[in-house]
Tab-separated table of C-alpha atoms and ligand atoms in Angstrom:
chain	number	residue	atom	x	y	z
A	1	MET	CA	-47.926	-32.184	91.364
A	2	LYS	CA	-46.608	-33.871	88.379
A	3	GLN	CA	-49.089	-35.159	86.218
A	4	VAL	CA	-47.983	-36.733	83.105
A	5	MET	CA	-48.655	-34.023	80.238
A	6	GLY	CA	-48.619	-33.592	76.538
A	7	ASN	CA	-46.216	-31.645	74.386
A	8	VAL	CA	-46.611	-27.350	74.262
A	9	ILE	CA	-44.946	-25.121	72.161
A	10	VAL	CA	-44.665	-21.992	73.043
A	11	GLY	CA	-43.443	-18.481	70.756
A	12	GLN	CA	-43.271	-15.003	71.026
A	13	SER	CA	-44.977	-11.953	69.237
A	14	GLY	CA	-44.235	-8.474	68.154
A	15	GLY	CA	-42.322	-5.934	69.390
A	16	PRO	CA	-40.099	-7.460	72.336
A	17	THR	CA	-39.110	-6.283	75.893
A	18	ALA	CA	-36.073	-6.983	78.407
A	19	VAL	CA	-38.623	-8.976	80.410
A	20	ILE	CA	-39.284	-11.663	77.303
A	21	ASN	CA	-38.078	-13.872	78.161
A	22	SER	CA	-39.161	-14.267	81.708
A	23	SER	CA	-42.120	-14.616	80.248
A	24	LEU	CA	-40.776	-17.665	78.815
A	25	ALA	CA	-38.853	-19.008	81.414
A	26	GLY	CA	-42.156	-19.042	83.479
A	27	VAL	CA	-43.483	-21.207	80.540
A	28	PHE	CA	-40.546	-24.244	79.749
A	29	LYS	CA	-40.007	-24.366	84.069
A	30	THR	CA	-43.470	-24.933	84.768
A	31	ALA	CA	-44.842	-26.662	81.783
A	32	LYS	CA	-41.500	-29.084	82.262
A	33	ASP	CA	-42.448	-28.455	86.724
A	34	ARG	CA	-45.778	-29.683	86.325
A	35	GLY	CA	-45.104	-32.941	83.611
A	36	ALA	CA	-45.050	-31.284	80.053
A	37	LYS	CA	-43.503	-34.507	78.347
A	38	LYS	CA	-41.809	-31.718	75.568
A	39	VAL	CA	-41.530	-27.793	74.749
A	40	TYR	CA	-41.126	-26.584	71.700
A	41	GLY	CA	-40.734	-23.078	70.527
A	42	MET	CA	-41.993	-21.168	67.284
A	43	LEU	CA	-38.668	-20.316	65.103
A	44	HIS	CA	-39.950	-16.492	64.918
A	45	GLY	CA	-43.565	-16.678	66.353
A	46	ILE	CA	-46.460	-18.481	64.469
A	47	GLN	CA	-44.385	-17.799	60.642
A	48	GLY	CA	-41.800	-19.694	61.574
A	49	LEU	CA	-43.899	-22.535	62.954
A	50	LEU	CA	-45.872	-22.694	58.702
A	51	GLU	CA	-42.896	-23.383	58.251
A	52	GLU	CA	-42.084	-26.164	60.795
A	53	ARG	CA	-39.571	-24.107	61.736
A	54	VAL	CA	-39.592	-25.601	65.626
A	55	VAL	CA	-36.779	-27.153	68.050
A	56	ASP	CA	-37.144	-28.211	71.262
A	57	LEU	CA	-35.887	-25.831	74.459
A	58	SER	CA	-35.630	-28.416	76.716
A	59	GLU	CA	-31.859	-28.550	74.192
A	60	HIS	CA	-31.436	-25.490	74.628
A	61	ILE	CA	-32.072	-24.253	78.684
A	62	ARG	CA	-30.253	-27.493	80.099
A	63	SER	CA	-30.220	-25.907	83.685
A	64	ASP	CA	-31.247	-23.294	86.459
A	65	LEU	CA	-28.605	-20.862	85.700
A	66	ASP	CA	-30.191	-21.079	82.315
A	67	ILE	CA	-32.639	-20.568	82.660
A	68	ASP	CA	-31.548	-17.211	85.134
A	69	LEU	CA	-29.779	-16.589	82.078
A	70	LEU	CA	-32.596	-16.579	80.221
A	71	LYS	CA	-34.429	-13.799	82.206
A	72	ARG	CA	-31.758	-11.794	82.019
A	73	THR	CA	-31.360	-11.827	78.023
A	74	PRO	CA	-32.656	-8.969	75.561
A	75	SER	CA	-34.877	-9.430	72.547
A	76	SER	CA	-37.034	-12.396	72.004
A	77	PHE	CA	-35.078	-15.512	72.841
A	78	LEU	CA	-36.799	-16.962	69.821
A	79	GLY	CA	-37.660	-14.689	67.416
A	80	SER	CA	-40.174	-12.783	66.833
A	81	CYS	CA	-42.464	-12.006	63.671
A	82	ARG	CA	-45.464	-10.161	62.668
A	83	TYR	CA	-47.168	-11.596	61.259
A	84	LYS	CA	-51.122	-11.533	61.235
A	85	LEU	CA	-53.259	-14.238	60.403
A	86	PRO	CA	-56.752	-13.912	57.418
A	87	PRO	CA	-59.613	-13.843	58.769
A	88	ILE	CA	-61.101	-17.734	59.074
A	89	LYS	CA	-63.764	-17.857	56.799
A	90	GLY	CA	-62.791	-18.013	53.359
A	91	ASN	CA	-59.595	-18.859	54.332
A	92	THR	CA	-58.918	-22.492	56.238
A	93	GLU	CA	-56.496	-24.082	54.556
A	94	VAL	CA	-52.876	-21.525	56.713
A	95	TYR	CA	-55.982	-22.959	59.745
A	96	ASP	CA	-55.703	-26.353	59.093
A	97	LYS	CA	-52.264	-26.539	57.243
A	98	ILE	CA	-50.638	-24.790	61.961
A	99	PHE	CA	-53.431	-28.016	62.914
A	100	GLU	CA	-52.368	-30.678	60.890
A	101	ILE	CA	-47.647	-29.078	62.275
A	102	LEU	CA	-49.841	-29.402	65.535
A	103	GLU	CA	-50.887	-32.769	65.531
A	104	LYS	CA	-47.582	-34.143	64.168
A	105	LEU	CA	-45.661	-32.720	67.063
A	106	GLU	CA	-48.447	-33.897	69.350
A	107	VAL	CA	-48.816	-30.906	70.340
A	108	GLU	CA	-52.265	-30.419	73.386
A	109	TYR	CA	-51.081	-26.490	74.728
A	110	PHE	CA	-50.062	-23.312	72.461
A	111	PHE	CA	-49.017	-20.956	74.486
A	112	TYR	CA	-48.363	-17.124	72.838
A	113	ILE	CA	-46.937	-14.270	74.354
A	114	GLY	CA	-47.862	-10.812	73.007
A	115	GLY	CA	-48.560	-7.729	72.324
A	116	ASN	CA	-52.592	-6.573	71.164
A	117	ASP	CA	-51.838	-7.775	67.836
A	118	SER	CA	-50.219	-11.655	69.254
A	119	MET	CA	-53.230	-11.970	71.163
A	120	ASP	CA	-56.094	-11.675	67.388
A	121	THR	CA	-53.607	-14.944	66.709
A	122	ILE	CA	-54.599	-17.362	69.781
A	123	MET	CA	-57.920	-15.140	69.716
A	124	LYS	CA	-58.097	-17.306	65.251
A	125	LEU	CA	-56.410	-19.341	66.387
A	126	SER	CA	-58.856	-21.129	69.583
A	127	ASP	CA	-61.991	-20.040	67.826
A	128	TYR	CA	-60.638	-22.768	64.446
A	129	ALA	CA	-60.173	-25.659	67.517
A	130	ILE	CA	-63.928	-25.132	68.382
A	131	LEU	CA	-65.117	-25.218	64.960
A	132	THR	CA	-62.781	-28.228	64.678
A	133	SER	CA	-63.775	-29.955	67.459
A	134	SER	CA	-59.788	-30.148	67.985
A	135	LYS	CA	-58.534	-30.480	71.620
A	136	ILE	CA	-55.250	-28.078	71.737
A	137	ARG	CA	-55.719	-25.802	73.879
A	138	PHE	CA	-54.588	-22.035	73.516
A	139	MET	CA	-52.875	-19.189	76.089
A	140	GLY	CA	-51.797	-16.231	75.472
A	141	VAL	CA	-48.745	-14.545	77.949
A	142	PRO	CA	-49.416	-10.792	77.796
A	143	LYS	CA	-46.589	-8.008	77.375
A	144	THR	CA	-45.916	-5.505	75.463
A	145	ILE	CA	-43.791	-2.040	76.709
A	146	ASP	CA	-46.739	-0.128	74.683
A	147	ASN	CA	-48.387	-0.962	77.840
A	148	ASP	CA	-51.089	-0.664	75.522
A	149	LEU	CA	-53.239	-4.032	76.891
A	150	PRO	CA	-56.647	-4.493	77.851
A	151	ILE	CA	-58.199	-5.084	81.482
A	152	THR	CA	-55.251	-6.155	82.569
A	153	ASP	CA	-52.978	-3.667	85.275
A	154	HIS	CA	-50.074	-3.368	83.414
A	155	THR	CA	-48.300	-5.815	80.936
A	156	PRO	CA	-45.008	-7.371	82.072
A	157	GLY	CA	-41.989	-4.636	79.978
A	158	PHE	CA	-44.009	-1.870	80.724
A	159	GLY	CA	-41.490	-1.244	83.843
A	160	SER	CA	-38.385	-2.160	82.167
A	161	ALA	CA	-39.011	0.085	80.216
A	162	ALA	CA	-40.769	3.325	82.372
A	163	LYS	CA	-37.239	2.359	84.751
A	164	TYR	CA	-35.312	3.070	81.531
A	165	ILE	CA	-37.145	6.549	79.925
A	166	ALA	CA	-37.529	7.784	83.661
A	167	SER	CA	-33.782	7.156	84.448
A	168	ILE	CA	-32.358	8.382	81.530
A	169	THR	CA	-34.064	10.993	81.305
A	170	LYS	CA	-32.425	11.854	84.082
A	171	GLU	CA	-29.568	12.179	82.835
A	172	ILE	CA	-30.731	14.329	79.869
A	173	ILE	CA	-32.002	16.212	82.562
A	174	ARG	CA	-28.507	16.526	83.571
A	175	ASP	CA	-26.257	16.868	80.838
A	176	GLY	CA	-28.718	19.905	79.219
A	177	LEU	CA	-26.726	21.704	81.792
A	178	VAL	CA	-23.720	20.714	81.526
A	179	TYR	CA	-22.395	24.540	79.030
A	180	ASP	CA	-24.376	27.683	79.815
A	181	GLN	CA	-26.323	28.140	76.438
A	182	GLN	CA	-29.075	27.742	75.767
A	183	ASN	CA	-30.223	24.332	74.980
A	184	VAL	CA	-33.761	22.549	74.006
A	185	THR	CA	-33.542	17.879	74.193
A	186	LEU	CA	-35.995	16.254	72.147
A	187	VAL	CA	-36.994	12.935	73.453
A	188	GLU	CA	-38.579	11.048	71.407
A	189	ILE	CA	-40.121	7.203	72.479
A	190	MET	CA	-41.617	4.281	71.737
A	191	GLY	CA	-45.511	3.156	72.203
A	192	ARG	CA	-47.362	4.295	68.603
A	193	ASN	CA	-51.582	5.715	69.798
A	194	ALA	CA	-50.219	5.175	73.769
A	195	GLY	CA	-47.963	7.729	75.014
A	196	TRP	CA	-48.017	5.232	79.143
A	197	LEU	CA	-44.252	5.200	77.681
A	198	THR	CA	-43.961	9.015	77.566
A	199	GLY	CA	-46.059	10.182	80.536
A	200	ALA	CA	-42.891	7.727	82.797
A	201	ALA	CA	-40.982	10.301	81.461
A	202	ALA	CA	-42.435	12.312	84.820
A	203	LEU	CA	-40.761	9.504	87.122
A	204	ALA	CA	-37.538	11.160	86.268
A	205	LYS	CA	-38.900	14.265	88.488
A	206	GLY	CA	-38.109	13.974	91.934
A	207	GLU	CA	-35.504	15.597	95.024
A	208	ASP	CA	-32.126	15.590	92.853
A	209	CYS	CA	-33.932	15.965	89.079
A	210	GLU	CA	-36.439	18.818	87.731
A	211	GLY	CA	-38.220	16.452	85.148
A	212	PRO	CA	-39.061	17.639	81.458
A	213	ASP	CA	-40.963	20.281	81.298
A	214	MET	CA	-43.210	18.774	78.748
A	215	LEU	CA	-45.036	15.882	77.380
A	216	PHE	CA	-46.760	14.611	74.633
A	217	LEU	CA	-48.604	12.084	74.450
A	218	PRO	CA	-49.963	10.859	71.531
A	219	GLU	CA	-54.301	11.077	73.369
A	220	ILE	CA	-53.861	14.628	73.080
A	221	THR	CA	-54.202	16.506	69.476
A	222	PHE	CA	-51.099	17.525	68.845
A	223	ASP	CA	-51.057	21.265	67.371
A	224	VAL	CA	-47.186	21.935	66.151
A	225	ASP	CA	-47.449	25.611	66.337
A	226	GLU	CA	-48.929	25.112	69.983
A	227	PHE	CA	-45.950	23.691	70.424
A	228	MET	CA	-43.268	25.966	69.021
A	229	HIS	CA	-45.257	28.581	71.079
A	230	LYS	CA	-44.666	26.462	74.018
A	231	VAL	CA	-41.468	25.856	74.030
A	232	ALA	CA	-40.409	29.440	73.226
A	233	GLU	CA	-41.952	30.909	76.076
A	234	LEU	CA	-39.974	28.109	78.133
A	235	HIS	CA	-36.087	29.228	76.632
A	236	LYS	CA	-37.582	32.945	77.740
A	237	THR	CA	-36.910	31.724	81.130
A	238	LYS	CA	-34.562	27.878	81.074
A	239	LYS	CA	-31.374	27.773	79.110
A	240	SER	CA	-32.099	23.924	79.511
A	241	VAL	CA	-35.594	23.241	77.964
A	242	VAL	CA	-36.102	18.858	78.055
A	243	VAL	CA	-39.362	17.996	76.082
A	244	ALA	CA	-40.294	14.470	76.164
A	245	ILE	CA	-42.928	13.190	73.194
A	246	SER	CA	-43.738	10.523	71.567
A	247	GLU	CA	-43.023	8.848	68.857
A	248	GLY	CA	-47.089	8.525	68.098
A	249	VAL	CA	-47.985	11.897	68.696
A	250	LYS	CA	-50.495	12.792	65.488
A	251	VAL	CA	-51.463	16.464	63.931
A	252	ALA	CA	-55.539	17.319	63.893
A	253	ASP	CA	-56.119	15.609	59.251
A	254	GLY	CA	-54.686	12.348	61.397
A	255	ARG	CA	-51.293	12.441	60.595
A	256	TYR	CA	-47.838	11.025	62.048
A	257	VAL	CA	-45.767	14.133	62.932
A	258	CYS	CA	-43.498	11.953	61.579
A	259	GLU	CA	-45.619	12.158	58.810
A	260	LEU	CA	-44.362	15.720	57.925
A	261	THR	CA	-41.224	14.665	57.627
A	262	ASP	CA	-40.907	12.437	53.766
A	263	ASN	CA	-38.865	9.492	54.837
A	264	VAL	CA	-41.202	6.984	56.753
A	265	ASP	CA	-42.781	4.725	54.636
A	266	PHE	CA	-42.532	0.542	55.854
A	267	VAL	CA	-46.160	-0.750	56.883
A	268	ASP	CA	-46.276	-3.990	58.714
A	269	ALA	CA	-48.109	-6.602	58.477
A	270	PHE	CA	-50.815	-5.097	60.792
A	271	GLY	CA	-50.448	-2.285	59.228
A	272	HIS	CA	-48.942	-0.548	61.776
A	273	ARG	CA	-46.210	2.145	60.522
A	274	GLN	CA	-42.539	2.355	60.670
A	275	LEU	CA	-42.993	5.368	64.208
A	276	THR	CA	-39.590	7.507	63.659
A	277	GLY	CA	-38.370	10.659	62.488
A	278	THR	CA	-40.809	12.969	65.022
A	279	SER	CA	-38.516	14.297	67.533
A	280	ARG	CA	-35.265	14.637	63.999
A	281	PHE	CA	-38.187	16.469	62.544
A	282	LEU	CA	-39.423	19.339	65.904
A	283	ALA	CA	-35.722	20.158	66.378
A	284	GLN	CA	-34.191	21.226	62.794
A	285	LYS	CA	-37.921	23.396	63.167
A	286	ILE	CA	-37.195	25.078	66.556
A	287	SER	CA	-33.562	25.032	65.541
A	288	LYS	CA	-34.086	27.356	62.390
A	289	GLU	CA	-37.042	29.336	64.353
A	290	VAL	CA	-36.713	29.371	67.971
A	291	GLY	CA	-32.482	29.648	67.197
A	292	CYS	CA	-31.098	27.646	69.768
A	293	LYS	CA	-29.172	24.152	69.537
A	294	THR	CA	-31.498	21.690	70.195
A	295	ARG	CA	-30.430	18.066	70.105
A	296	ALA	CA	-32.599	14.224	69.277
A	297	ILE	CA	-32.625	12.135	71.114
A	298	GLU	CA	-34.773	9.028	69.533
A	299	PHE	CA	-34.993	6.454	72.300
A	300	ASN	CA	-36.121	3.406	69.403
A	301	SER	CA	-35.187	-0.333	70.065
A	302	LEU	CA	-32.618	0.445	73.206
A	303	GLN	CA	-35.596	1.732	76.045
A	304	ARG	CA	-37.285	-1.674	75.312
A	305	CYS	CA	-33.876	-4.078	74.858
A	306	ALA	CA	-32.288	-2.683	77.857
A	307	SER	CA	-32.066	-5.476	80.273
A	308	HIS	CA	-28.721	-4.070	82.595
A	309	ILE	CA	-32.410	-2.214	84.184
A	310	VAL	CA	-34.470	-4.062	84.054
A	311	GLY	CA	-36.755	-3.635	86.950
A	312	ARG	CA	-37.677	-6.480	89.361
A	313	VAL	CA	-41.332	-6.535	89.453
A	314	ASP	CA	-41.111	-6.800	86.579
A	315	ILE	CA	-38.944	-9.401	85.735
A	316	THR	CA	-40.467	-11.528	88.641
A	317	GLU	CA	-44.437	-10.860	87.032
A	318	ALA	CA	-43.223	-11.272	83.933
A	319	TYR	CA	-41.595	-14.753	84.493
A	320	GLN	CA	-45.381	-15.262	86.993
A	321	VAL	CA	-47.510	-14.506	84.186
A	322	GLY	CA	-46.327	-17.105	82.282
A	323	GLY	CA	-46.233	-20.153	84.719
A	324	ALA	CA	-50.113	-18.480	84.743
A	325	ALA	CA	-51.418	-19.636	81.135
A	326	VAL	CA	-49.611	-22.529	81.753
A	327	LYS	CA	-51.048	-23.796	85.241
A	328	ALA	CA	-54.800	-23.089	83.623
A	329	ALA	CA	-54.458	-24.799	79.935
A	330	PHE	CA	-53.419	-27.563	81.838
A	331	GLU	CA	-56.340	-26.887	83.883
A	332	GLY	CA	-58.396	-27.152	81.203
A	333	GLU	CA	-58.744	-23.911	79.474
A	334	THR	CA	-58.255	-22.314	76.643
A	335	GLY	CA	-58.805	-19.003	74.189
A	336	LYS	CA	-57.902	-16.883	77.353
A	337	MET	CA	-55.055	-14.666	78.489
A	338	VAL	CA	-53.941	-13.403	81.862
A	339	ILE	CA	-53.629	-10.634	83.254
A	340	LEU	CA	-52.564	-8.316	86.310
A	341	LYS	CA	-55.038	-7.613	88.529
A	342	ARG	CA	-54.196	-5.054	90.815
A	343	VAL	CA	-55.007	-5.467	94.466
A	344	SER	CA	-52.742	-2.633	96.892
A	345	ASP	CA	-50.295	-0.312	95.390
A	346	ASP	CA	-49.568	0.436	98.951
A	347	PRO	CA	-47.946	-2.569	99.807
A	348	TYR	CA	-47.733	-2.847	95.992
A	349	LEU	CA	-49.366	-6.565	95.163
A	350	CYS	CA	-50.442	-6.901	91.701
A	351	VAL	CA	-52.663	-10.978	91.653
A	352	THR	CA	-52.337	-12.659	88.336
A	353	ASP	CA	-56.040	-13.568	86.457
A	354	ILE	CA	-56.656	-15.011	83.144
A	355	TYR	CA	-59.492	-13.262	81.079
A	356	ASP	CA	-61.338	-13.711	77.398
A	357	VAL	CA	-58.562	-13.812	74.496
A	358	HIS	CA	-61.950	-11.799	72.185
A	359	LYS	CA	-62.015	-8.537	74.796
A	360	VAL	CA	-58.158	-8.516	74.612
A	361	ALA	CA	-57.295	-8.490	71.050
A	362	ASN	CA	-56.788	-5.718	68.912
A	363	ILE	CA	-58.147	-3.093	70.904
A	364	GLU	CA	-55.373	-0.481	72.659
A	365	LYS	CA	-55.973	1.196	76.318
A	366	LYS	CA	-54.756	4.558	75.780
A	367	VAL	CA	-53.451	6.522	79.043
A	368	PRO	CA	-57.530	7.744	80.629
A	369	ARG	CA	-57.121	11.998	79.619
A	370	GLU	CA	-58.322	12.970	83.399
A	371	TRP	CA	-54.357	11.281	84.199
A	372	ILE	CA	-52.906	13.918	81.546
A	373	ASN	CA	-53.103	18.067	82.520
A	374	GLU	CA	-56.297	20.469	81.340
A	375	SER	CA	-53.029	22.393	79.088
A	376	GLY	CA	-51.950	17.816	77.255
A	377	ASP	CA	-48.638	18.379	77.888
A	378	TYR	CA	-48.084	16.660	81.114
A	379	VAL	CA	-49.186	13.813	82.928
A	380	THR	CA	-51.095	14.152	86.639
A	381	GLU	CA	-49.833	12.695	89.848
A	382	ASP	CA	-52.497	9.425	89.722
A	383	PHE	CA	-50.354	8.592	86.347
A	384	ILE	CA	-47.346	8.997	88.551
A	385	ASN	CA	-48.988	6.940	91.584
A	386	TYR	CA	-49.954	3.908	88.494
A	387	VAL	CA	-46.576	3.707	87.861
A	388	ARG	CA	-43.522	4.245	89.809
A	389	PRO	CA	-44.740	0.411	92.413
A	390	LEU	CA	-44.259	-1.063	88.048
A	391	ILE	CA	-40.032	0.365	88.269
A	392	GLN	CA	-39.483	-0.948	91.828
A	393	ALA	CA	-36.433	-2.563	92.409
A	394	GLU	CA	-34.039	-4.426	90.059
A	395	LEU	CA	-32.329	-7.406	89.175
A	396	THR	CA	-28.560	-7.212	87.985
A	397	PRO	CA	-26.964	-8.690	85.359
A	398	MET	CA	-25.610	-11.628	85.911
A	399	MET	CA	-21.587	-9.674	84.906
A	400	VAL	CA	-18.868	-12.076	82.482
A	401	ASP	CA	-16.138	-10.010	82.305
A	402	GLY	CA	-17.134	-6.459	82.046
A	403	LEU	CA	-20.561	-7.031	80.357
A	404	PRO	CA	-24.389	-8.564	80.867
A	405	ARG	CA	-23.590	-11.979	79.826
A	406	HIS	CA	-27.794	-13.899	77.901
A	407	LEU	CA	-28.124	-17.058	76.562
A	408	ARG	CA	-28.746	-17.930	72.907
A	409	LEU	CA	-29.632	-20.775	70.720
A	410	GLN	CA	-27.347	-22.826	70.658
A	411	ASP	CA	-26.767	-24.558	67.021
A	412	VAL	CA	-29.875	-23.260	65.088
A	413	MET	CA	-29.783	-19.469	63.262
A	414	LEU	CA	-32.664	-17.140	63.548
A	415	ARG	CA	-33.517	-15.428	60.562
A	416	LYS	CA	-31.222	-12.800	59.357
B	501	LIG	O1	-44.470	-3.927	70.668
B	501	LIG	C1	-44.658	-1.859	70.327
B	501	LIG	C2	-43.216	-1.450	69.899
B	501	LIG	O2	-42.124	-1.620	70.669
B	501	LIG	C3	-43.757	0.289	70.263
B	501	LIG	O3	-42.987	0.960	70.673
B	501	LIG	C4	-42.760	0.396	68.398
B	501	LIG	O4	-43.743	1.427	68.023
B	501	LIG	C5	-43.187	-0.372	67.965
B	501	LIG	O5	-43.351	-1.780	68.437
B	501	LIG	C6	-42.201	-0.730	66.736
B	501	LIG	O6	-41.636	-1.963	66.093
B	501	LIG	P1	-40.711	-2.820	64.687
B	501	LIG	O7	-39.688	-2.545	65.497
B	501	LIG	O8	-42.142	-3.778	64.534
B	501	LIG	O9	-40.492	-1.297	64.604
């Protein structure tokens, strides 16, 4: 099965997930097994590539044990970036520079592990390759905790973040019951403009847990007064109220709730505002107006780097999409992203396929309205049935000296 191939380059882009390095392992191992000469890694994605910051991955992933450690290592092993390539028209210098660097490295296959913004990079580079008759092939490997990529059933990284969120929400609900005292806890969950992760907090509900009381997803316009009224009503009948709220909820005039405070101003190259502070803002309002103890718990980066509680389904699929991208590119495909197709729910089974990246890039998949209840403050059974298979099974960390062991890039400084 070994074929003699040219060199490969792989990069990671956008926010990390707990299993993003499993996809990197899938690309590296499959490329090596199929005869790639060198597998380069871009440091900090396309931004680092433009500065010719690359490593030969064989010098850093030296054994099967390293591969196993890499899979279990959170955060992007190669470093990431939020870098938007300009439109091709009128900006060919930057593309010429990238292709010059790739040709110097004798790269024939280019893989980018990322979400919808990163697929924009694959789309533009594959378009430019066609324009200039370059033979380099470009493939997207999906990842994002947000689960907002279209076409694919779900994205690797989502399942583990959902598992973390549901687990920790159970623990928080338990903790809220500790004192015989009224209290409201708000948990703030990532996901930008899609509520997949916030909805996953509902999976906390089971025989041993009543689940969160309400969930607020960005798909539904947020009404601060109505929210306050609902909390006050719940508060009359329950000692401990737990509400999950997305970082991306917006009020009717289009502002994020976190913009109602005055402390957020960072905007990245894709125009994404840093979203933080929603739960703190609302908790303070509840303390003041309802008059009870409140806690604001922002899960923040914890939900995307909790590699100690990854889902085995998720980490396995993350590896598979990496391998599938290599296989497809080596067979001649370009300008595509690997997708997951759900073949069956019970038993759960997903297979990989590939899809035109133009139909994926820059498009956000939201939670369908029919998977949110009528009053807009919870998800339906269909939502839960869709997510539940994705959080199944575990992959234990390799524990050394009482702590999970990770793989790190040797002798190379990632940008601080
Ligand atoms: O990549 C997705 C994501 O994790 C979002 O859920 C979140 O809003 C965003 O990244 C945060 O990005 P950054 O780490 O660049 O602030």
